[in-house]
Short mmCIF file of C-alpha atoms and ligand atoms in Angstrom, two decimals:
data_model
loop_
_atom_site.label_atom_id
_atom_site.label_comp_id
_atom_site.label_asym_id
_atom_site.label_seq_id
_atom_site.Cartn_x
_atom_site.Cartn_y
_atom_site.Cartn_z
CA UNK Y 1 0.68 18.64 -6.61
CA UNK Y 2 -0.27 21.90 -5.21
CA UNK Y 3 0.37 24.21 -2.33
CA UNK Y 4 -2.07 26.45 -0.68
CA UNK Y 5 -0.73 29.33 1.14
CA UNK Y 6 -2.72 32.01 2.84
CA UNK Y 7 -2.17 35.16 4.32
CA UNK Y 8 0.27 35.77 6.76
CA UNK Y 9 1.21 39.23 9.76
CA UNK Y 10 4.43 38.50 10.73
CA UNK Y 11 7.78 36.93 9.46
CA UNK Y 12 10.52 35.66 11.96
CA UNK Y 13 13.55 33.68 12.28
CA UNK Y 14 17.25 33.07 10.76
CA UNK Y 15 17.38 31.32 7.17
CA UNK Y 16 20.40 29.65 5.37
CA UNK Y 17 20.15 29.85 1.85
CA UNK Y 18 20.78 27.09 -0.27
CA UNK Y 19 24.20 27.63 -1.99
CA UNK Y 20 23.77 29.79 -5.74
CA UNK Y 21 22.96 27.45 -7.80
CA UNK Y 22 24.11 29.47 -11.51
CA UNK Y 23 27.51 29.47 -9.65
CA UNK Y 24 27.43 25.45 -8.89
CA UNK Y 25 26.82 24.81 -12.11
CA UNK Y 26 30.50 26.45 -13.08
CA UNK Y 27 31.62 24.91 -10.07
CA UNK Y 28 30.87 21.82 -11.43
CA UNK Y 29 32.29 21.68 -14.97
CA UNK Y 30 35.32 23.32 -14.45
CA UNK Y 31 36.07 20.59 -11.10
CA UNK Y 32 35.39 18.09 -14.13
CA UNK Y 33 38.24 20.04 -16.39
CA UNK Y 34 40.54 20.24 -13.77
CA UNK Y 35 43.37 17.88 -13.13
CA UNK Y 36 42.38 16.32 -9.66
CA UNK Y 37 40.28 16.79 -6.83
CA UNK Y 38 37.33 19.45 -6.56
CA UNK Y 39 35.71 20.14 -2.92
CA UNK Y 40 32.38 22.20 -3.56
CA UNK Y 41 30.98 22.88 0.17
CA UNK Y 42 27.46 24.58 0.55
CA UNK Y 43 26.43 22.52 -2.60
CA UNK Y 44 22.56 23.06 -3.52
CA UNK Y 45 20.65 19.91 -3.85
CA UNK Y 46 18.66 21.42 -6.65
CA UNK Y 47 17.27 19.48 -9.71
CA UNK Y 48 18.92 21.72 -12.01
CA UNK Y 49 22.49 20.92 -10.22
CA UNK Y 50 22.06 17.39 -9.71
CA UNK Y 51 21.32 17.28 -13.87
CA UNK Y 52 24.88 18.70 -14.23
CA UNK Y 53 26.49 16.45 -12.00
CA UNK Y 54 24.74 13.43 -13.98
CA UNK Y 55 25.69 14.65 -17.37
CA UNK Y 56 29.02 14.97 -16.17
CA UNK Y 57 29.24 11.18 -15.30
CA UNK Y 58 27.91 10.12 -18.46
CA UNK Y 59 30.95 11.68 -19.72
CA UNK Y 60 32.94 9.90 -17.40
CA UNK Y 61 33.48 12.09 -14.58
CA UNK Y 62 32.93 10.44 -10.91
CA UNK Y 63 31.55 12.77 -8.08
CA UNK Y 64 31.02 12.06 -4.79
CA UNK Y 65 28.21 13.41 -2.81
CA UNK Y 66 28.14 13.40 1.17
CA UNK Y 67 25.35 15.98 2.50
CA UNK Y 68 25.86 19.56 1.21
CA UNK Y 69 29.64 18.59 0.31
CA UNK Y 70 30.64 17.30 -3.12
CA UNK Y 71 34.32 15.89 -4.62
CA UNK Y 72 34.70 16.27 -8.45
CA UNK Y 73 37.45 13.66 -9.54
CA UNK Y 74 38.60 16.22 -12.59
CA UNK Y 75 40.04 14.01 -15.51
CA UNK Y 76 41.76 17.36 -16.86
CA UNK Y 77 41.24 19.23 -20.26
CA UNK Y 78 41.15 16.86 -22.51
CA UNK Y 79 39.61 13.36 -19.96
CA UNK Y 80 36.22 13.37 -20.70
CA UNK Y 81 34.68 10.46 -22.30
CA UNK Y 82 31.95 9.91 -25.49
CA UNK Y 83 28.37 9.50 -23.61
CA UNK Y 84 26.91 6.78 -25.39
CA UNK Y 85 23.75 8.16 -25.06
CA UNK Y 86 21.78 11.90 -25.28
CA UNK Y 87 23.00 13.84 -22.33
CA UNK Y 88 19.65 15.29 -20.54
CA UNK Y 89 20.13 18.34 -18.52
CA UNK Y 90 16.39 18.18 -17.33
CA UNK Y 91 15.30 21.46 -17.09
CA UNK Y 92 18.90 23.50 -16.90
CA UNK Y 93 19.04 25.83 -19.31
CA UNK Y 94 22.39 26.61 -17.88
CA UNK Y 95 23.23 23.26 -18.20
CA UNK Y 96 22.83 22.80 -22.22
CA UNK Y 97 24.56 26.29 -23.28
CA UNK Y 98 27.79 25.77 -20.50
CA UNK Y 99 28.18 22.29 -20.89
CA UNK Y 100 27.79 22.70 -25.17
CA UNK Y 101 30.75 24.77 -25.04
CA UNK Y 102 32.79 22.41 -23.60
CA UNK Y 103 31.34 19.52 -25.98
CA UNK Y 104 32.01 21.49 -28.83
CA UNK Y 105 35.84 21.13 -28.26
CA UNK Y 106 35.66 17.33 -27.60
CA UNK Y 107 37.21 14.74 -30.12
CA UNK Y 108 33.73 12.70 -29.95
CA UNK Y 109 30.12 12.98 -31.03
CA UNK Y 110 27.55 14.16 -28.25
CA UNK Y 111 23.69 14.94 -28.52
CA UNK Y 112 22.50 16.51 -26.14
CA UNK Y 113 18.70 18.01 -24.89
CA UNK Y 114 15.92 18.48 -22.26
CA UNK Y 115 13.02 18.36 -21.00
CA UNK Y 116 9.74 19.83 -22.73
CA UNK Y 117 10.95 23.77 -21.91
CA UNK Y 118 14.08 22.98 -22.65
CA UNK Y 119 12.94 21.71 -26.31
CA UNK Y 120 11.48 25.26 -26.93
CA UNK Y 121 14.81 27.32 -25.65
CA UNK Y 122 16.55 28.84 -28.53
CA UNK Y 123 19.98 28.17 -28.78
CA UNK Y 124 21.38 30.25 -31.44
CA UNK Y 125 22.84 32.50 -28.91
CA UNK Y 126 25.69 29.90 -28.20
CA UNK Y 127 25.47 28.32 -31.90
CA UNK Y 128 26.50 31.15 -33.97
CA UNK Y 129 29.70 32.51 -31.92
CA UNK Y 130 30.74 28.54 -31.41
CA UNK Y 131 30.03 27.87 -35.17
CA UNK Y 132 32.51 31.36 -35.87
CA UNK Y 133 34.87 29.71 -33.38
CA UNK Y 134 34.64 26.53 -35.75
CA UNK Y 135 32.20 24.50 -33.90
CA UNK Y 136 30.63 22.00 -35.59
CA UNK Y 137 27.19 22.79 -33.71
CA UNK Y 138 23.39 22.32 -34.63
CA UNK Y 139 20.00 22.09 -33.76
CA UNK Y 140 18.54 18.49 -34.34
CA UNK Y 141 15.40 19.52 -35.63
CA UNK Y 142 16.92 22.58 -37.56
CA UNK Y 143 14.61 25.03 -35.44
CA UNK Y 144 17.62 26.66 -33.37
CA UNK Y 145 16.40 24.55 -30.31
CA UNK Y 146 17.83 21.10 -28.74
CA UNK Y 147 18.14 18.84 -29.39
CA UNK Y 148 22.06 19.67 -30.28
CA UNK Y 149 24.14 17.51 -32.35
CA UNK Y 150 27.80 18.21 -31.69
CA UNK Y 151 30.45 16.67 -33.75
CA UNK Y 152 34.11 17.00 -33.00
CA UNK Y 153 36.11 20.09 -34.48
CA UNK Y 154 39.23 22.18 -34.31
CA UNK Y 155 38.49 25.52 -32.64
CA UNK Y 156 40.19 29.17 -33.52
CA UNK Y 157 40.40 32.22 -31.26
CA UNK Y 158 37.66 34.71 -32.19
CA UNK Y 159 36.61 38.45 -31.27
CA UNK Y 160 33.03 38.29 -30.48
CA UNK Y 161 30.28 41.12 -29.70
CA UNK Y 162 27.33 39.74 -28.23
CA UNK Y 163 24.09 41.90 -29.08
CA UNK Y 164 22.65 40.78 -25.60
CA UNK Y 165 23.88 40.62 -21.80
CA UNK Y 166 23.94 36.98 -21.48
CA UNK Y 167 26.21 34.92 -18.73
CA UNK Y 168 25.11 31.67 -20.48
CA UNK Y 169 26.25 32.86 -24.07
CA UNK Y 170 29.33 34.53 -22.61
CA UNK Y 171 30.22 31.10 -20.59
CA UNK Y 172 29.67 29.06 -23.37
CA UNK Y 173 31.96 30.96 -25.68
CA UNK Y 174 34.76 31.36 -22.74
CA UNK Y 175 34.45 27.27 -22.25
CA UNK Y 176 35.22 26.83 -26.01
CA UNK Y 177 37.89 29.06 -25.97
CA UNK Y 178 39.98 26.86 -23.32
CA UNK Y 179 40.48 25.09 -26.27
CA UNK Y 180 41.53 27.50 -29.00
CA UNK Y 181 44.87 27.86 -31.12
CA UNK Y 182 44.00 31.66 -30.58
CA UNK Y 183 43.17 34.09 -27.49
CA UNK Y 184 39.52 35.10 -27.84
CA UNK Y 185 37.65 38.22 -26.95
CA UNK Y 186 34.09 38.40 -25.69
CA UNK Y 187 32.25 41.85 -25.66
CA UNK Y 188 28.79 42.50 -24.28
CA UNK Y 189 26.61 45.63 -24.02
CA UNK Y 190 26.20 45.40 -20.00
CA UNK Y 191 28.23 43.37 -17.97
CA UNK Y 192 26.30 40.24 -17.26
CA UNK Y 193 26.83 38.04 -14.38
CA UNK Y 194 30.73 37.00 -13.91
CA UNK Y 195 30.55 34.07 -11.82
CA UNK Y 196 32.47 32.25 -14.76
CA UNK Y 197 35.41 34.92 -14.78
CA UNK Y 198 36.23 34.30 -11.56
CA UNK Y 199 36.17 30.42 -11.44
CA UNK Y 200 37.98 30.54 -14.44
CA UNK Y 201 40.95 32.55 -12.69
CA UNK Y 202 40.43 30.40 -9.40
CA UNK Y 203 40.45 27.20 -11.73
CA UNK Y 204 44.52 28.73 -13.33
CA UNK Y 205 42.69 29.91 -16.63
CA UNK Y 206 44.54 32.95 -17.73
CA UNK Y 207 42.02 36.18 -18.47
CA UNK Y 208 41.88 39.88 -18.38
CA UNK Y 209 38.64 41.42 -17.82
CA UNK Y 210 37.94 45.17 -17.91
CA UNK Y 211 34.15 45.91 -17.55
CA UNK Y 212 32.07 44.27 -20.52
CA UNK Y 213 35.37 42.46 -22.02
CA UNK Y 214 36.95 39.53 -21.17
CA UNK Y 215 40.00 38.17 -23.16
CA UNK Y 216 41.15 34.67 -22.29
CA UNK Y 217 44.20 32.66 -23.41
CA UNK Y 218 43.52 28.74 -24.61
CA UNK Y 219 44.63 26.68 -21.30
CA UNK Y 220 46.65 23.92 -21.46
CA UNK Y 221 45.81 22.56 -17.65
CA UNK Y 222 43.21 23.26 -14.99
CA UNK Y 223 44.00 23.27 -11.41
CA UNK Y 224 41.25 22.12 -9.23
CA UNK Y 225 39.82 23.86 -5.55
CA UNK Y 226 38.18 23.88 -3.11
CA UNK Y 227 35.04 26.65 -2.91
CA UNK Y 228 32.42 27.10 -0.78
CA UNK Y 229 28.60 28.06 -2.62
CA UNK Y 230 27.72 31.48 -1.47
CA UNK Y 231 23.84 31.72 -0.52
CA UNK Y 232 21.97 31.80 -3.98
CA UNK Y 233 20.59 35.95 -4.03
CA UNK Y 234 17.93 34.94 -6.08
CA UNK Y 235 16.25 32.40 -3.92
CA UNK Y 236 16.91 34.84 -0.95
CA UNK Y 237 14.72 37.54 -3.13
CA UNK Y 238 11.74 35.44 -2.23
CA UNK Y 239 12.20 35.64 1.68
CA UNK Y 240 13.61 39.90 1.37
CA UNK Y 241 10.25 39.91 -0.50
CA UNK Y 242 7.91 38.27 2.34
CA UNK Y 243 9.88 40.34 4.65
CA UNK Y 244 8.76 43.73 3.12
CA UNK Y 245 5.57 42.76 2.33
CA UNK Y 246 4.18 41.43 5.22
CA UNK Y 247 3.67 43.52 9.10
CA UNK Y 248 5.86 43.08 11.89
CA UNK Y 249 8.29 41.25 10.00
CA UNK Y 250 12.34 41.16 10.78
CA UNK Y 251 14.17 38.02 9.43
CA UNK Y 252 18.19 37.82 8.92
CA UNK Y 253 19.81 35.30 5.79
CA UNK Y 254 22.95 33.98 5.72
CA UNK Y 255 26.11 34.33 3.63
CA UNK Y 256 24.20 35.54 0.93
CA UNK Y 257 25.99 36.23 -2.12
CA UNK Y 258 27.25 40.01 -2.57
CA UNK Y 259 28.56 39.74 -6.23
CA UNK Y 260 27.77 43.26 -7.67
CA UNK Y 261 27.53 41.84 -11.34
CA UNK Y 262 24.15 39.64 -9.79
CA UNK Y 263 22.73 41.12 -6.85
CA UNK Y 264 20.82 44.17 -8.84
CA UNK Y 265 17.46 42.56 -6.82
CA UNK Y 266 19.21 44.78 -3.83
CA UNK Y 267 19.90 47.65 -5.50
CA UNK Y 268 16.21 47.83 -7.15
CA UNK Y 269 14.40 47.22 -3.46
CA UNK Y 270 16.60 49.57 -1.73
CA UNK Y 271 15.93 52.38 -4.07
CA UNK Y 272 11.98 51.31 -3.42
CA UNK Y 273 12.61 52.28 0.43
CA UNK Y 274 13.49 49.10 1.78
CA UNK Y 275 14.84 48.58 5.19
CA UNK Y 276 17.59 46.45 4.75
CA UNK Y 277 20.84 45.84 6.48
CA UNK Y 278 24.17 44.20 5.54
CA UNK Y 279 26.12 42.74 8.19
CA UNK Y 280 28.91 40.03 8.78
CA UNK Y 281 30.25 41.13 4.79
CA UNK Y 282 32.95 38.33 4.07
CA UNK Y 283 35.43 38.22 1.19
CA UNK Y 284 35.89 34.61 -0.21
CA UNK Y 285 35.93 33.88 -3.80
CA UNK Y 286 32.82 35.78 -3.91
CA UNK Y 287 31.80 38.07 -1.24
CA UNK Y 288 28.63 37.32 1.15
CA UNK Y 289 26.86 39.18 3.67
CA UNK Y 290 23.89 38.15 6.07
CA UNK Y 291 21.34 40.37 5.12
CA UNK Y 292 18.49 41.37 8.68
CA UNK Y 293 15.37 42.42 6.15
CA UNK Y 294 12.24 44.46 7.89
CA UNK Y 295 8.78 45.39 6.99
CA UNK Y 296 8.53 48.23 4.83
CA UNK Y 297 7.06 50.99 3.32
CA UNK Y 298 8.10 51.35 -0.53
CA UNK Y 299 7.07 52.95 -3.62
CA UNK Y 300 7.20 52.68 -7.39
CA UNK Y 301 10.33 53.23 -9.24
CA UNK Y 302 11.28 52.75 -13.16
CA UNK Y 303 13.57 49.51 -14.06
CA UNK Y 304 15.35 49.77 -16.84
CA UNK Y 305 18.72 49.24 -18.86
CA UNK Y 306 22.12 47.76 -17.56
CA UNK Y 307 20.03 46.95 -14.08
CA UNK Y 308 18.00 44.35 -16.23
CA UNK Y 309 20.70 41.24 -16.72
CA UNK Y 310 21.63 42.07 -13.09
CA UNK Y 311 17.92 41.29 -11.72
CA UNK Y 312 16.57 39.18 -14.82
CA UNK Y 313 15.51 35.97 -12.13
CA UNK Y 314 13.95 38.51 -10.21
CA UNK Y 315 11.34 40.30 -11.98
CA UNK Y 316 8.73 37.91 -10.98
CA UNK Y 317 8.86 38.42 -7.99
CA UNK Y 318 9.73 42.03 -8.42
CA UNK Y 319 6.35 42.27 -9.98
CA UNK Y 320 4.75 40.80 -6.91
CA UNK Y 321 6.85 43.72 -5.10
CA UNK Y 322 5.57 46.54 -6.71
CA UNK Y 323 2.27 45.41 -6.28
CA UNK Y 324 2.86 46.01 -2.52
CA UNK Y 325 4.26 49.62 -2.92
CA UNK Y 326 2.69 52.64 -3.27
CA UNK Y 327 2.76 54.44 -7.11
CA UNK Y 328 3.71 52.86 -10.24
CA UNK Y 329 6.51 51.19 -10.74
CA UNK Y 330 7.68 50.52 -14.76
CA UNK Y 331 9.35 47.62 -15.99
CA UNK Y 332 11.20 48.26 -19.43
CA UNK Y 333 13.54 45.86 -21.53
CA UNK Y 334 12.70 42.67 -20.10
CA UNK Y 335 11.68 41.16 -23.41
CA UNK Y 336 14.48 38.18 -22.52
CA UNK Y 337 11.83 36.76 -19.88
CA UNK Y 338 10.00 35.76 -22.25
CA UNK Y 339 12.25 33.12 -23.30
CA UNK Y 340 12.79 31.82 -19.57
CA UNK Y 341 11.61 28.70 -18.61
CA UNK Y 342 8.07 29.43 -19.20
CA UNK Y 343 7.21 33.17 -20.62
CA UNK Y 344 7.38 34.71 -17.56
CA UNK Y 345 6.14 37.85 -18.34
CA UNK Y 346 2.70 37.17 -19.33
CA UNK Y 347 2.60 34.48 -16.95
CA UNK Y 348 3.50 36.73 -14.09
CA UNK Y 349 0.69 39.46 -15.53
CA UNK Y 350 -2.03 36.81 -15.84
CA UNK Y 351 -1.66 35.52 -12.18
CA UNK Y 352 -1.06 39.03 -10.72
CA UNK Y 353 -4.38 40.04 -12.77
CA UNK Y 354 -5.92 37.40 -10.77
CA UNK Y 355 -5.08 38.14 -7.70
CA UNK Y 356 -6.52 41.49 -8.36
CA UNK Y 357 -3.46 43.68 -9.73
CA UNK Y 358 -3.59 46.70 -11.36
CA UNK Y 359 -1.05 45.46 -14.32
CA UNK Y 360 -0.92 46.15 -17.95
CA UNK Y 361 1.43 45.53 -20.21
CA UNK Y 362 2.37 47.73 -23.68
CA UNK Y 363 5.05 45.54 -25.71
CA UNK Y 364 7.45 44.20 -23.56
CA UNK Y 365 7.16 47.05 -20.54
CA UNK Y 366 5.07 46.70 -17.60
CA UNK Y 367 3.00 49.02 -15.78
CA UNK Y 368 2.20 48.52 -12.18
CA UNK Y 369 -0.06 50.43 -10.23
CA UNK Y 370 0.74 49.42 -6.47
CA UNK Y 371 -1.48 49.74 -3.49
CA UNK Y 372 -4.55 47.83 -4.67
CA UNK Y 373 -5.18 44.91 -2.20
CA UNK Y 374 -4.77 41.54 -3.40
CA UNK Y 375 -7.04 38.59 -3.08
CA UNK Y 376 -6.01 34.83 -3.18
CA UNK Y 377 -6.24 32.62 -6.42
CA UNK Y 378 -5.79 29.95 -8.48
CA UNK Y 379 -1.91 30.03 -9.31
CA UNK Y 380 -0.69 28.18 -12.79
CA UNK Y 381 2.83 27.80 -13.01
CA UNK Y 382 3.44 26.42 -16.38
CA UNK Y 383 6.13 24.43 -14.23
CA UNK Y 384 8.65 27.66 -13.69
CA UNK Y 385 10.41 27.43 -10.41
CA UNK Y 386 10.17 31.16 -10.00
CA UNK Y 387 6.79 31.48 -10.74
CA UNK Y 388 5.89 28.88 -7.86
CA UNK Y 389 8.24 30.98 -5.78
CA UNK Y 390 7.01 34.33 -6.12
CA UNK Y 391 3.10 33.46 -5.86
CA UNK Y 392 4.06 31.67 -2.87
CA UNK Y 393 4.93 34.92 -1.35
CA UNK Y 394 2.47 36.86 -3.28
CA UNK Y 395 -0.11 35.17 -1.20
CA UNK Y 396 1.29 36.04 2.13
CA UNK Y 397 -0.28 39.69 2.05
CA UNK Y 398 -3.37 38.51 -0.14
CA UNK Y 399 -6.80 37.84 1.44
CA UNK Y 400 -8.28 34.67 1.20
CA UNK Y 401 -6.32 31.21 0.10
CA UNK Y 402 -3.70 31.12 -2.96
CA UNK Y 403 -3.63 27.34 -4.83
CA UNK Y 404 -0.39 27.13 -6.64
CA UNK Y 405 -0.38 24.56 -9.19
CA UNK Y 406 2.60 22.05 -9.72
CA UNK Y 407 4.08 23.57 -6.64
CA UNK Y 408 6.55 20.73 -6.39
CA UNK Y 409 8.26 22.99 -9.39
CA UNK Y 410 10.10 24.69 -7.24
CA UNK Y 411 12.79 21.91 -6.74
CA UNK Y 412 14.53 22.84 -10.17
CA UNK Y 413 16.43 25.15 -7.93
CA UNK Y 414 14.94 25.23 -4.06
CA UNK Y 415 14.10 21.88 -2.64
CA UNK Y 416 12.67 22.91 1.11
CA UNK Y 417 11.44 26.20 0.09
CA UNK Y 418 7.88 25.39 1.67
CA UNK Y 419 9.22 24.05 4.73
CA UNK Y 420 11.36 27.14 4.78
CA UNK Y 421 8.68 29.69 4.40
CA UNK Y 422 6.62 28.02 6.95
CA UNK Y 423 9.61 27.81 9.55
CA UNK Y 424 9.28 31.66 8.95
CA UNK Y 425 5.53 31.75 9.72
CA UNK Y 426 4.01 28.97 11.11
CA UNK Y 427 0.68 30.40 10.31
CA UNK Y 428 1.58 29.41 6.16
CA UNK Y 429 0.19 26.09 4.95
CA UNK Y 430 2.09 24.54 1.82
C1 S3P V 501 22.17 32.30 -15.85
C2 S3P V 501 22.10 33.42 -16.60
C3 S3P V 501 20.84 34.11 -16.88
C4 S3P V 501 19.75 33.67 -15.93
C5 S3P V 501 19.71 32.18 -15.79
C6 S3P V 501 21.01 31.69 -15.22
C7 S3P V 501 23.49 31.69 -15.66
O1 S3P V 501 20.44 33.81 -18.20
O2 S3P V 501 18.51 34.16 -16.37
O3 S3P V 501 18.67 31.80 -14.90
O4 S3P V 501 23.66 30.85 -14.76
O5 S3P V 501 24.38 32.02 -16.44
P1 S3P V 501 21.03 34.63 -19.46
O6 S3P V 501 22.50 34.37 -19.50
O7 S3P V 501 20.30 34.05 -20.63
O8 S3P V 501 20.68 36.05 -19.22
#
């Protein structure tokens, strides 16, 4: 399928977001190591979800769905169940380094793998701290990607320093560790994301965190909750970036998610001169915000460092961003997205040349030159949600029609993202 979008003036309206769908997937497997009932409200119907909830029943684990609410009937710590067949998390990379770490402390064989990205994702991220915790953990194919073969184990309390700022690797390690005869320490050079700290404490685990450590204590029991999703910030960066982007724009989201540790996106725009305002801040689990977002005028600034793992989903469209402001902005250190679902920076370069972008790119940083009008184009996606998303919006201030390719993409983690645009301008065909 494809979508064509084409330029657009103005912006308008009220948006909920659909709830964050990296949080969900904690939500999820935690409700299923709990001992009872789980009530996630605000749940995202996203592909990438809804292949967590089914691996979760082929382990045994019944969940009931009813609109945006779901009920995870936790069988405790030790209650899940041998699959019987290779667990498929679709496209989730989330999915297959979370859910490993809990399979890696079972007392039954699992295989488990993905789609065609998925085959190419390298795992050894998650397979050499789980191996040091005693995981017996490998790649099928010997080639560091899934498939993974997981056989069962007994698993020791490590101290482990991660050379990268990854939430999947440190959420994978912290899953295993439930299930230690030992604490176990997890160190990282920036704090990454710490959506799996907190569900962890929520859920009764017992940790200490202090900035880029987090110690936790094996757990003998789970206690389950109820949660509601907070608005996923990084399919709200598509709509902020419309906003900015496009005249006579004004458009409010709500509940967003306000977790420092993710929402970089807003630090990075702001500091670009973006008229943004917070309002209606709320302190749940997680805190939210509705965020009103106007047209703006913004310039080039220089990304780089601990601001990276805190904005990683959004360069794309970040890219698209700075392609609207005036000056250069530099990306540095984003040599990660080029193991993302597709490579999405050369992806994001090639379309961006395109559409007429002055863009170059010298090892892994980026160079934009903002300012220079953009004209529509023929969009491939190599299938990556995000890229969909952001040449979606990249098309709204472009002349001429934008074709992206394999559109329907975007349901990994947005189902209703077209619909949603055009409820914000009419004028937008998708
Ligand atoms: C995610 C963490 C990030 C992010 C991914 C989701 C998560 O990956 O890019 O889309 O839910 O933990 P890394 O942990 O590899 O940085």
């Amino acid at each position: 399928m494809s979508a064509i979008i084409e330029r657009t003036d103005a912006l308008n309206g009220v948006l909920n977001i659909p709830g964050d769908k990296s949080f969900t997937h904690r939500a999820l497997i935690l409700g299923a190591l709990s001992s009872g009932d789980t009530r996630i409200s605000h749940f995202p119907h996203s592909q990438d979800c809804n292949d967590t909830i089914e691996c979760l029943n082929h382990l045994g684990i019944s969940i009931e769905k009813e609109q945006d609410e779901v009920i995870i009937h936790g069988r405790g710590l030790h209650g899940l169940t041998e699959p019987g067949l290779t667990l498929s998390v679709g496209n989730s990379t989330t999915t297959i380094r979370l859910l490993s770490g809990v399979l890696a402390s079972q007392d039954f064989v699992s295989e488990i793998s993905g789609d065609n990205s998925i085959l190419r994702r390298p795992m050894d991220g998650i397979i050499s701290p789980l191996k040091q915790m005693g995981a017996n953990i490998s790649s099928k194919l010997n080639n560091n990607c899934p498939p993974l073969v997981i056989l069962p184990s007994q698993i020791k309390g490590i101290t482990y320093k991660s050379d990268i700022a990854s939430s999947q690797v440190k959420s994978s390690v912290l899953f295993t560790a439930l299930f230690g005869d030992n604490p176990t320490a997890f160190i990282e050079p920036y704090q990454s994301r710490n959506h799996t700290e907190l569900l962890l404490s929520a859920f009764g685990a017992n940790l200490d965190c202090a900035g880029n450590q987090v110690v936790i204590q094996p757990a003998e029991r789970l206690y389950p909750i109820d949660v509601t999703i907070p608005g996923d910030i990084s399919s709200a960066a598509y709509f902020i970036t419309a906003a900015l982007i496009t005249k006579n724009s004004e458009i409010r989201l709500c509940e967003i998610g306000m977790n420092p540790t993710r929402n970089g996106f807003l630090d990075v725009i702001r500091e670009m001169g973006a008229d943004i305002e917070i309002i209606n801040e709320k302190q749940g689990l997680e805190p939210t915000a509705d965020l009103i977002v106007r047209s703006s005028k913004l310039h080039g600034i220089t990304l780089s460092g601990e601001i990276i793992p805190r904005t990683l989903d959004e360069i794309p469209i970040l890219m698209v961003l700075a392609c609207y402001a005036e000056g250069i902005t530099f990306i540095k250190d984003g040599g990660e997205l080029k193991l993302k679902e597709s490579d999405r920076l050369d992806i994001t370069i090639d379309n961006l040349k395109k559409m007429g972008a002055n863009i170059e790119k010298a090892n892994d940083s980026i160079v934009i030159e903002g300012g220079h009008p953009l004209h529509g184009a023929i969009i491939g996606t190599k299938y990556d949600h995000r890229i969909a998303m952001s040449f979606a919006i990249a098309a709204l201030g472009a002349s001429g029609k934008t074709e992206i390719i394999g559109s329907e993409c975007v349901n990994v983690s947005y189902p209703g993202f077209y619909e949603a645009l055009r409820g914000l301008c009419p004028a937008s065909r998708a």
